[in-house]
Amino acid sequence: MKIGFFGGSFNPPTKAHINLAIEALKQCGLDKLIFVPMGDEYEKQELAKAEDRLKMLEIACKSTNEKRLQVSDIELKLGKRIHAIDAFKLIQNKYKKSENFFIMGADNFINILRWKQNQELIANYKYIIFERKDIDIEKYIEENKEIKKHRENIKIIQNKRHKDTSSSEFRSTNGNRENKDIIPKEVLEYIKEKEIY
């Protein structure tokens, strides 16, 4: 079984998150994709409560009727801030029998060499990377010797449609008419009902 793990704050989850997840299912032949929201311990501006971000992800996944999209609270249960290496080990330990891929945008992946135990992250884990903004991810991999050595562990998903979509764009204007369309309708209803942002 091939499983993709898509980590992030999802503050809130956007149509881009969902559409890219579905694209990863298709292009990478995944049997399922699991969203893994981070806990409340991260210092991110206007971070909605973990329980709301978890619920919004569940609502977003349900709205697609794509049963291979799931949500996990594995990181939330810890109740503490952890590094990527700790999260990956936690997931790998729980899903020992599957082939696991860690999903992120190119804007995050280009910082991997600054992360704790980066050599282990590069050598021991498989990735699905979404194109983001104007980052040439292929060039980045080519120019970094350590990452290039493990190129077979990295799949790149084209992302022409959602390169610039971000959750912060929605939060910065409180979901005005111009950008409320970037959020699934059912999630938008939940945000309004709970007055989250």
JSON list of C-alpha atoms in Angstrom, two decimals:
[
{"chain": "A", "resi": 1, "resn": "MET", "atom": "CA", "xyz": [0.00, 0.00, 0.00]},
{"chain": "A", "resi": 2, "resn": "LYS", "atom": "CA", "xyz": [1.22, 3.50, -0.91]},
{"chain": "A", "resi": 3, "resn": "ILE", "atom": "CA", "xyz": [0.23, 6.32, 1.44]},
{"chain": "A", "resi": 4, "resn": "GLY", "atom": "CA", "xyz": [0.89, 10.04, 1.16]},
{"chain": "A", "resi": 5, "resn": "PHE", "atom": "CA", "xyz": [1.10, 12.19, 4.31]},
{"chain": "A", "resi": 6, "resn": "PHE", "atom": "CA", "xyz": [0.32, 15.86, 3.77]},
{"chain": "A", "resi": 7, "resn": "GLY", "atom": "CA", "xyz": [1.39, 17.91, 6.79]},
{"chain": "A", "resi": 8, "resn": "GLY", "atom": "CA", "xyz": [0.78, 21.59, 7.49]},
{"chain": "A", "resi": 9, "resn": "SER", "atom": "CA", "xyz": [-1.23, 24.08, 9.51]},
{"chain": "A", "resi": 10, "resn": "PHE", "atom": "CA", "xyz": [-4.25, 24.05, 7.11]},
{"chain": "A", "resi": 11, "resn": "ASN", "atom": "CA", "xyz": [-5.32, 27.39, 8.51]},
{"chain": "A", "resi": 12, "resn": "PRO", "atom": "CA", "xyz": [-7.81, 27.08, 6.84]},
{"chain": "A", "resi": 13, "resn": "PRO", "atom": "CA", "xyz": [-7.70, 24.21, 4.31]},
{"chain": "A", "resi": 14, "resn": "THR", "atom": "CA", "xyz": [-8.15, 25.56, 0.78]},
{"chain": "A", "resi": 15, "resn": "LYS", "atom": "CA", "xyz": [-9.43, 24.13, -2.48]},
{"chain": "A", "resi": 16, "resn": "ALA", "atom": "CA", "xyz": [-5.78, 24.07, -3.54]},
{"chain": "A", "resi": 17, "resn": "HIS", "atom": "CA", "xyz": [-4.89, 21.67, -0.69]},
{"chain": "A", "resi": 18, "resn": "ILE", "atom": "CA", "xyz": [-7.74, 19.36, -1.69]},
{"chain": "A", "resi": 19, "resn": "ASN", "atom": "CA", "xyz": [-7.18, 19.54, -5.45]},
{"chain": "A", "resi": 20, "resn": "LEU", "atom": "CA", "xyz": [-3.44, 18.94, -5.08]},
{"chain": "A", "resi": 21, "resn": "ALA", "atom": "CA", "xyz": [-4.12, 15.99, -2.79]},
{"chain": "A", "resi": 22, "resn": "ILE", "atom": "CA", "xyz": [-6.41, 14.46, -5.41]},
{"chain": "A", "resi": 23, "resn": "GLU", "atom": "CA", "xyz": [-3.75, 15.14, -8.06]},
{"chain": "A", "resi": 24, "resn": "ALA", "atom": "CA", "xyz": [-1.17, 13.31, -5.89]},
{"chain": "A", "resi": 25, "resn": "LEU", "atom": "CA", "xyz": [-3.53, 10.33, -5.59]},
{"chain": "A", "resi": 26, "resn": "LYS", "atom": "CA", "xyz": [-3.79, 10.18, -9.38]},
{"chain": "A", "resi": 27, "resn": "GLN", "atom": "CA", "xyz": [-0.25, 10.97, -10.47]},
{"chain": "A", "resi": 28, "resn": "CYS", "atom": "CA", "xyz": [1.57, 8.95, -7.81]},
{"chain": "A", "resi": 29, "resn": "GLY", "atom": "CA", "xyz": [-0.77, 5.96, -7.64]},
{"chain": "A", "resi": 30, "resn": "LEU", "atom": "CA", "xyz": [-1.45, 6.42, -3.92]},
{"chain": "A", "resi": 31, "resn": "ASP", "atom": "CA", "xyz": [-3.92, 4.13, -2.18]},
{"chain": "A", "resi": 32, "resn": "LYS", "atom": "CA", "xyz": [-4.76, 6.89, 0.27]},
{"chain": "A", "resi": 33, "resn": "LEU", "atom": "CA", "xyz": [-3.68, 10.36, 1.29]},
{"chain": "A", "resi": 34, "resn": "ILE", "atom": "CA", "xyz": [-3.74, 11.44, 4.93]},
{"chain": "A", "resi": 35, "resn": "PHE", "atom": "CA", "xyz": [-3.74, 15.08, 6.01]},
{"chain": "A", "resi": 36, "resn": "VAL", "atom": "CA", "xyz": [-1.72, 15.63, 9.19]},
{"chain": "A", "resi": 37, "resn": "PRO", "atom": "CA", "xyz": [-2.43, 19.04, 10.77]},
{"chain": "A", "resi": 38, "resn": "MET", "atom": "CA", "xyz": [0.16, 20.49, 13.15]},
{"chain": "A", "resi": 39, "resn": "GLY", "atom": "CA", "xyz": [-0.65, 21.27, 16.78]},
{"chain": "A", "resi": 40, "resn": "ASP", "atom": "CA", "xyz": [-1.39, 24.57, 18.50]},
{"chain": "A", "resi": 41, "resn": "GLU", "atom": "CA", "xyz": [2.18, 24.84, 19.80]},
{"chain": "A", "resi": 42, "resn": "TYR", "atom": "CA", "xyz": [3.54, 26.33, 16.57]},
{"chain": "A", "resi": 43, "resn": "GLU", "atom": "CA", "xyz": [4.09, 30.07, 16.52]},
{"chain": "A", "resi": 44, "resn": "LYS", "atom": "CA", "xyz": [2.01, 30.92, 13.48]},
{"chain": "A", "resi": 45, "resn": "GLN", "atom": "CA", "xyz": [0.00, 34.09, 13.14]},
{"chain": "A", "resi": 46, "resn": "GLU", "atom": "CA", "xyz": [-3.75, 33.75, 13.58]},
{"chain": "A", "resi": 47, "resn": "LEU", "atom": "CA", "xyz": [-3.53, 29.98, 14.05]},
{"chain": "A", "resi": 48, "resn": "ALA", "atom": "CA", "xyz": [-7.04, 28.61, 14.52]},
{"chain": "A", "resi": 49, "resn": "LYS", "atom": "CA", "xyz": [-7.52, 26.01, 17.26]},
{"chain": "A", "resi": 50, "resn": "ALA", "atom": "CA", "xyz": [-6.35, 22.51, 16.38]},
{"chain": "A", "resi": 51, "resn": "GLU", "atom": "CA", "xyz": [-9.85, 21.07, 16.86]},
{"chain": "A", "resi": 52, "resn": "ASP", "atom": "CA", "xyz": [-11.25, 23.55, 14.31]},
{"chain": "A", "resi": 53, "resn": "ARG", "atom": "CA", "xyz": [-8.49, 22.92, 11.77]},
{"chain": "A", "resi": 54, "resn": "LEU", "atom": "CA", "xyz": [-9.00, 19.17, 12.15]},
{"chain": "A", "resi": 55, "resn": "LYS", "atom": "CA", "xyz": [-12.77, 19.57, 11.69]},
{"chain": "A", "resi": 56, "resn": "MET", "atom": "CA", "xyz": [-12.33, 21.84, 8.64]},
{"chain": "A", "resi": 57, "resn": "LEU", "atom": "CA", "xyz": [-10.08, 19.22, 7.01]},
{"chain": "A", "resi": 58, "resn": "GLU", "atom": "CA", "xyz": [-12.63, 16.49, 7.70]},
{"chain": "A", "resi": 59, "resn": "ILE", "atom": "CA", "xyz": [-15.37, 18.66, 6.17]},
{"chain": "A", "resi": 60, "resn": "ALA", "atom": "CA", "xyz": [-13.19, 19.46, 3.13]},
{"chain": "A", "resi": 61, "resn": "CYS", "atom": "CA", "xyz": [-12.37, 15.78, 2.53]},
{"chain": "A", "resi": 62, "resn": "LYS", "atom": "CA", "xyz": [-16.00, 14.71, 2.94]},
{"chain": "A", "resi": 63, "resn": "SER", "atom": "CA", "xyz": [-17.12, 17.35, 0.42]},
{"chain": "A", "resi": 64, "resn": "THR", "atom": "CA", "xyz": [-15.12, 15.64, -2.35]},
{"chain": "A", "resi": 65, "resn": "ASN", "atom": "CA", "xyz": [-16.62, 12.14, -2.02]},
{"chain": "A", "resi": 66, "resn": "GLU", "atom": "CA", "xyz": [-13.03, 10.90, -2.49]},
{"chain": "A", "resi": 67, "resn": "LYS", "atom": "CA", "xyz": [-12.81, 8.16, 0.13]},
{"chain": "A", "resi": 68, "resn": "ARG", "atom": "CA", "xyz": [-9.01, 7.91, -0.19]},
{"chain": "A", "resi": 69, "resn": "LEU", "atom": "CA", "xyz": [-8.66, 11.34, 1.44]},
{"chain": "A", "resi": 70, "resn": "GLN", "atom": "CA", "xyz": [-8.39, 11.04, 5.22]},
{"chain": "A", "resi": 71, "resn": "VAL", "atom": "CA", "xyz": [-7.33, 13.11, 8.24]},
{"chain": "A", "resi": 72, "resn": "SER", "atom": "CA", "xyz": [-5.15, 12.10, 11.19]},
{"chain": "A", "resi": 73, "resn": "ASP", "atom": "CA", "xyz": [-4.69, 13.72, 14.60]},
{"chain": "A", "resi": 74, "resn": "ILE", "atom": "CA", "xyz": [-1.44, 11.80, 15.19]},
{"chain": "A", "resi": 75, "resn": "GLU", "atom": "CA", "xyz": [0.55, 15.01, 15.64]},
{"chain": "A", "resi": 76, "resn": "LEU", "atom": "CA", "xyz": [-2.15, 16.87, 17.55]},
{"chain": "A", "resi": 77, "resn": "LYS", "atom": "CA", "xyz": [-2.30, 14.14, 20.21]},
{"chain": "A", "resi": 78, "resn": "LEU", "atom": "CA", "xyz": [1.30, 14.81, 21.20]},
{"chain": "A", "resi": 79, "resn": "GLY", "atom": "CA", "xyz": [0.46, 18.21, 22.63]},
{"chain": "A", "resi": 80, "resn": "LYS", "atom": "CA", "xyz": [3.92, 19.57, 21.91]},
{"chain": "A", "resi": 81, "resn": "ARG", "atom": "CA", "xyz": [5.90, 21.11, 19.08]},
{"chain": "A", "resi": 82, "resn": "ILE", "atom": "CA", "xyz": [8.05, 18.63, 17.17]},
{"chain": "A", "resi": 83, "resn": "HIS", "atom": "CA", "xyz": [10.54, 18.73, 14.30]},
{"chain": "A", "resi": 84, "resn": "ALA", "atom": "CA", "xyz": [9.87, 17.20, 10.86]},
{"chain": "A", "resi": 85, "resn": "ILE", "atom": "CA", "xyz": [12.19, 14.27, 11.63]},
{"chain": "A", "resi": 86, "resn": "ASP", "atom": "CA", "xyz": [10.15, 13.43, 14.76]},
{"chain": "A", "resi": 87, "resn": "ALA", "atom": "CA", "xyz": [6.85, 13.64, 12.87]},
{"chain": "A", "resi": 88, "resn": "PHE", "atom": "CA", "xyz": [8.20, 11.45, 10.05]},
{"chain": "A", "resi": 89, "resn": "LYS", "atom": "CA", "xyz": [9.49, 8.83, 12.49]},
{"chain": "A", "resi": 90, "resn": "LEU", "atom": "CA", "xyz": [6.17, 8.85, 14.35]},
{"chain": "A", "resi": 91, "resn": "ILE", "atom": "CA", "xyz": [4.26, 8.23, 11.12]},
{"chain": "A", "resi": 92, "resn": "GLN", "atom": "CA", "xyz": [6.75, 5.69, 9.78]},
{"chain": "A", "resi": 93, "resn": "ASN", "atom": "CA", "xyz": [6.50, 3.74, 13.02]},
{"chain": "A", "resi": 94, "resn": "LYS", "atom": "CA", "xyz": [2.69, 3.67, 12.93]},
{"chain": "A", "resi": 95, "resn": "TYR", "atom": "CA", "xyz": [2.50, 2.77, 9.21]},
{"chain": "A", "resi": 96, "resn": "LYS", "atom": "CA", "xyz": [5.34, 0.25, 9.03]},
{"chain": "A", "resi": 97, "resn": "LYS", "atom": "CA", "xyz": [3.77, -1.97, 6.39]},
{"chain": "A", "resi": 98, "resn": "SER", "atom": "CA", "xyz": [3.12, 0.72, 3.76]},
{"chain": "A", "resi": 99, "resn": "GLU", "atom": "CA", "xyz": [5.30, 2.68, 1.35]},
{"chain": "A", "resi": 100, "resn": "ASN", "atom": "CA", "xyz": [5.07, 6.20, 2.75]},
{"chain": "A", "resi": 101, "resn": "PHE", "atom": "CA", "xyz": [5.51, 9.55, 0.99]},
{"chain": "A", "resi": 102, "resn": "PHE", "atom": "CA", "xyz": [5.73, 12.93, 2.70]},
{"chain": "A", "resi": 103, "resn": "ILE", "atom": "CA", "xyz": [3.96, 15.68, 0.81]},
{"chain": "A", "resi": 104, "resn": "MET", "atom": "CA", "xyz": [4.86, 19.37, 0.83]},
{"chain": "A", "resi": 105, "resn": "GLY", "atom": "CA", "xyz": [5.16, 22.43, -1.35]},
{"chain": "A", "resi": 106, "resn": "ALA", "atom": "CA", "xyz": [8.43, 23.35, -3.04]},
{"chain": "A", "resi": 107, "resn": "ASP", "atom": "CA", "xyz": [8.57, 26.45, -0.82]},
{"chain": "A", "resi": 108, "resn": "ASN", "atom": "CA", "xyz": [8.99, 24.16, 2.21]},
{"chain": "A", "resi": 109, "resn": "PHE", "atom": "CA", "xyz": [11.20, 21.56, 0.57]},
{"chain": "A", "resi": 110, "resn": "ILE", "atom": "CA", "xyz": [13.88, 24.10, -0.42]},
{"chain": "A", "resi": 111, "resn": "ASN", "atom": "CA", "xyz": [14.50, 24.65, 3.31]},
{"chain": "A", "resi": 112, "resn": "ILE", "atom": "CA", "xyz": [15.07, 20.97, 4.11]},
{"chain": "A", "resi": 113, "resn": "LEU", "atom": "CA", "xyz": [18.85, 21.39, 4.40]},
{"chain": "A", "resi": 114, "resn": "ARG", "atom": "CA", "xyz": [18.25, 23.76, 7.35]},
{"chain": "A", "resi": 115, "resn": "TRP", "atom": "CA", "xyz": [16.11, 21.28, 9.26]},
{"chain": "A", "resi": 116, "resn": "LYS", "atom": "CA", "xyz": [17.18, 19.12, 12.18]},
{"chain": "A", "resi": 117, "resn": "GLN", "atom": "CA", "xyz": [18.83, 15.86, 11.04]},
{"chain": "A", "resi": 118, "resn": "ASN", "atom": "CA", "xyz": [18.50, 16.92, 7.41]},
{"chain": "A", "resi": 119, "resn": "GLN", "atom": "CA", "xyz": [20.83, 14.17, 6.13]},
{"chain": "A", "resi": 120, "resn": "GLU", "atom": "CA", "xyz": [18.55, 11.53, 7.59]},
{"chain": "A", "resi": 121, "resn": "LEU", "atom": "CA", "xyz": [15.48, 13.29, 6.18]},
{"chain": "A", "resi": 122, "resn": "ILE", "atom": "CA", "xyz": [17.00, 13.30, 2.70]},
{"chain": "A", "resi": 123, "resn": "ALA", "atom": "CA", "xyz": [18.37, 9.76, 2.73]},
{"chain": "A", "resi": 124, "resn": "ASN", "atom": "CA", "xyz": [15.61, 7.83, 4.49]},
{"chain": "A", "resi": 125, "resn": "TYR", "atom": "CA", "xyz": [12.28, 9.26, 3.34]},
{"chain": "A", "resi": 126, "resn": "LYS", "atom": "CA", "xyz": [10.29, 9.61, 0.12]},
{"chain": "A", "resi": 127, "resn": "TYR", "atom": "CA", "xyz": [8.68, 12.85, -0.99]},
{"chain": "A", "resi": 128, "resn": "ILE", "atom": "CA", "xyz": [5.96, 14.23, -3.22]},
{"chain": "A", "resi": 129, "resn": "ILE", "atom": "CA", "xyz": [6.67, 17.90, -3.93]},
{"chain": "A", "resi": 130, "resn": "PHE", "atom": "CA", "xyz": [4.16, 20.38, -5.36]},
{"chain": "A", "resi": 131, "resn": "GLU", "atom": "CA", "xyz": [5.44, 23.24, -7.48]},
{"chain": "A", "resi": 132, "resn": "ARG", "atom": "CA", "xyz": [5.01, 26.56, -5.67]},
{"chain": "A", "resi": 133, "resn": "LYS", "atom": "CA", "xyz": [5.25, 30.16, -6.87]},
{"chain": "A", "resi": 134, "resn": "ASP", "atom": "CA", "xyz": [8.27, 30.73, -9.10]},
{"chain": "A", "resi": 135, "resn": "ILE", "atom": "CA", "xyz": [10.52, 28.08, -7.52]},
{"chain": "A", "resi": 136, "resn": "ASP", "atom": "CA", "xyz": [12.43, 25.90, -10.00]},
{"chain": "A", "resi": 137, "resn": "ILE", "atom": "CA", "xyz": [12.41, 22.74, -7.88]},
{"chain": "A", "resi": 138, "resn": "GLU", "atom": "CA", "xyz": [14.20, 20.63, -10.50]},
{"chain": "A", "resi": 139, "resn": "LYS", "atom": "CA", "xyz": [17.06, 23.16, -10.57]},
{"chain": "A", "resi": 140, "resn": "TYR", "atom": "CA", "xyz": [17.20, 23.22, -6.77]},
{"chain": "A", "resi": 141, "resn": "ILE", "atom": "CA", "xyz": [17.57, 19.42, -6.62]},
{"chain": "A", "resi": 142, "resn": "GLU", "atom": "CA", "xyz": [20.17, 19.44, -9.42]},
{"chain": "A", "resi": 143, "resn": "GLU", "atom": "CA", "xyz": [22.30, 22.02, -7.58]},
{"chain": "A", "resi": 144, "resn": "ASN", "atom": "CA", "xyz": [22.27, 20.25, -4.21]},
{"chain": "A", "resi": 145, "resn": "LYS", "atom": "CA", "xyz": [24.59, 17.26, -4.28]},
{"chain": "A", "resi": 146, "resn": "GLU", "atom": "CA", "xyz": [23.14, 15.48, -1.22]},
{"chain": "A", "resi": 147, "resn": "ILE", "atom": "CA", "xyz": [19.55, 15.81, -2.41]},
{"chain": "A", "resi": 148, "resn": "LYS", "atom": "CA", "xyz": [20.44, 14.88, -5.99]},
{"chain": "A", "resi": 149, "resn": "LYS", "atom": "CA", "xyz": [21.91, 11.58, -4.74]},
{"chain": "A", "resi": 150, "resn": "HIS", "atom": "CA", "xyz": [18.40, 10.58, -3.63]},
{"chain": "A", "resi": 151, "resn": "ARG", "atom": "CA", "xyz": [16.48, 12.00, -6.62]},
{"chain": "A", "resi": 152, "resn": "GLU", "atom": "CA", "xyz": [14.64, 8.68, -7.08]},
{"chain": "A", "resi": 153, "resn": "ASN", "atom": "CA", "xyz": [12.90, 9.32, -3.74]},
{"chain": "A", "resi": 154, "resn": "ILE", "atom": "CA", "xyz": [11.35, 12.59, -4.94]},
{"chain": "A", "resi": 155, "resn": "LYS", "atom": "CA", "xyz": [8.24, 12.91, -7.11]},
{"chain": "A", "resi": 156, "resn": "ILE", "atom": "CA", "xyz": [7.28, 16.34, -8.40]},
{"chain": "A", "resi": 157, "resn": "ILE", "atom": "CA", "xyz": [3.67, 17.29, -9.09]},
{"chain": "A", "resi": 158, "resn": "GLN", "atom": "CA", "xyz": [2.97, 20.11, -11.52]},
{"chain": "A", "resi": 159, "resn": "ASN", "atom": "CA", "xyz": [0.86, 22.84, -9.99]},
{"chain": "A", "resi": 160, "resn": "LYS", "atom": "CA", "xyz": [0.08, 25.49, -12.60]},
{"chain": "A", "resi": 161, "resn": "ARG", "atom": "CA", "xyz": [-3.42, 26.08, -11.24]},
{"chain": "A", "resi": 162, "resn": "HIS", "atom": "CA", "xyz": [-2.65, 26.70, -7.56]},
{"chain": "A", "resi": 163, "resn": "LYS", "atom": "CA", "xyz": [0.96, 27.96, -7.50]},
{"chain": "A", "resi": 164, "resn": "ASP", "atom": "CA", "xyz": [0.08, 31.13, -5.58]},
{"chain": "A", "resi": 165, "resn": "THR", "atom": "CA", "xyz": [-2.99, 30.11, -3.56]},
{"chain": "A", "resi": 166, "resn": "SER", "atom": "CA", "xyz": [-2.46, 30.35, 0.19]},
{"chain": "A", "resi": 167, "resn": "SER", "atom": "CA", "xyz": [-4.46, 30.18, 3.42]},
{"chain": "A", "resi": 168, "resn": "SER", "atom": "CA", "xyz": [-2.94, 33.48, 4.56]},
{"chain": "A", "resi": 169, "resn": "GLU", "atom": "CA", "xyz": [-4.50, 35.16, 1.50]},
{"chain": "A", "resi": 170, "resn": "PHE", "atom": "CA", "xyz": [-7.93, 34.18, 2.85]},
{"chain": "A", "resi": 171, "resn": "ARG", "atom": "CA", "xyz": [-7.17, 35.20, 6.46]},
{"chain": "A", "resi": 172, "resn": "SER", "atom": "CA", "xyz": [-5.69, 38.57, 5.50]},
{"chain": "A", "resi": 173, "resn": "THR", "atom": "CA", "xyz": [-9.01, 39.78, 4.10]},
{"chain": "A", "resi": 174, "resn": "ASN", "atom": "CA", "xyz": [-11.36, 37.70, 6.24]},
{"chain": "A", "resi": 175, "resn": "GLY", "atom": "CA", "xyz": [-12.66, 35.89, 3.17]},
{"chain": "A", "resi": 176, "resn": "ASN", "atom": "CA", "xyz": [-13.86, 38.84, 1.12]},
{"chain": "A", "resi": 177, "resn": "ARG", "atom": "CA", "xyz": [-15.67, 38.33, -2.17]},
{"chain": "A", "resi": 178, "resn": "GLU", "atom": "CA", "xyz": [-12.43, 38.22, -4.16]},
{"chain": "A", "resi": 179, "resn": "ASN", "atom": "CA", "xyz": [-10.89, 35.25, -2.39]},
{"chain": "A", "resi": 180, "resn": "LYS", "atom": "CA", "xyz": [-13.66, 33.35, -0.61]},
{"chain": "A", "resi": 181, "resn": "ASP", "atom": "CA", "xyz": [-13.75, 31.04, -3.64]},
{"chain": "A", "resi": 182, "resn": "ILE", "atom": "CA", "xyz": [-10.39, 29.56, -2.65]},
{"chain": "A", "resi": 183, "resn": "ILE", "atom": "CA", "xyz": [-12.08, 27.79, 0.31]},
{"chain": "A", "resi": 184, "resn": "PRO", "atom": "CA", "xyz": [-14.49, 24.84, -0.10]},
{"chain": "A", "resi": 185, "resn": "LYS", "atom": "CA", "xyz": [-18.09, 26.05, 0.40]},
{"chain": "A", "resi": 186, "resn": "GLU", "atom": "CA", "xyz": [-18.74, 23.65, 3.29]},
{"chain": "A", "resi": 187, "resn": "VAL", "atom": "CA", "xyz": [-15.58, 24.82, 5.09]},
{"chain": "A", "resi": 188, "resn": "LEU", "atom": "CA", "xyz": [-16.55, 28.47, 4.56]},
{"chain": "A", "resi": 189, "resn": "GLU", "atom": "CA", "xyz": [-19.92, 27.76, 6.21]},
{"chain": "A", "resi": 190, "resn": "TYR", "atom": "CA", "xyz": [-18.14, 26.20, 9.21]},
{"chain": "A", "resi": 191, "resn": "ILE", "atom": "CA", "xyz": [-15.78, 29.22, 9.48]},
{"chain": "A", "resi": 192, "resn": "LYS", "atom": "CA", "xyz": [-18.73, 31.62, 9.49]},
{"chain": "A", "resi": 193, "resn": "GLU", "atom": "CA", "xyz": [-20.72, 29.54, 11.97]},
{"chain": "A", "resi": 194, "resn": "LYS", "atom": "CA", "xyz": [-17.82, 29.32, 14.42]},
{"chain": "A", "resi": 195, "resn": "GLU", "atom": "CA", "xyz": [-16.49, 32.83, 13.67]},
{"chain": "A", "resi": 196, "resn": "ILE", "atom": "CA", "xyz": [-12.98, 31.43, 13.40]},
{"chain": "A", "resi": 197, "resn": "TYR", "atom": "CA", "xyz": [-11.16, 34.23, 11.60]}
]
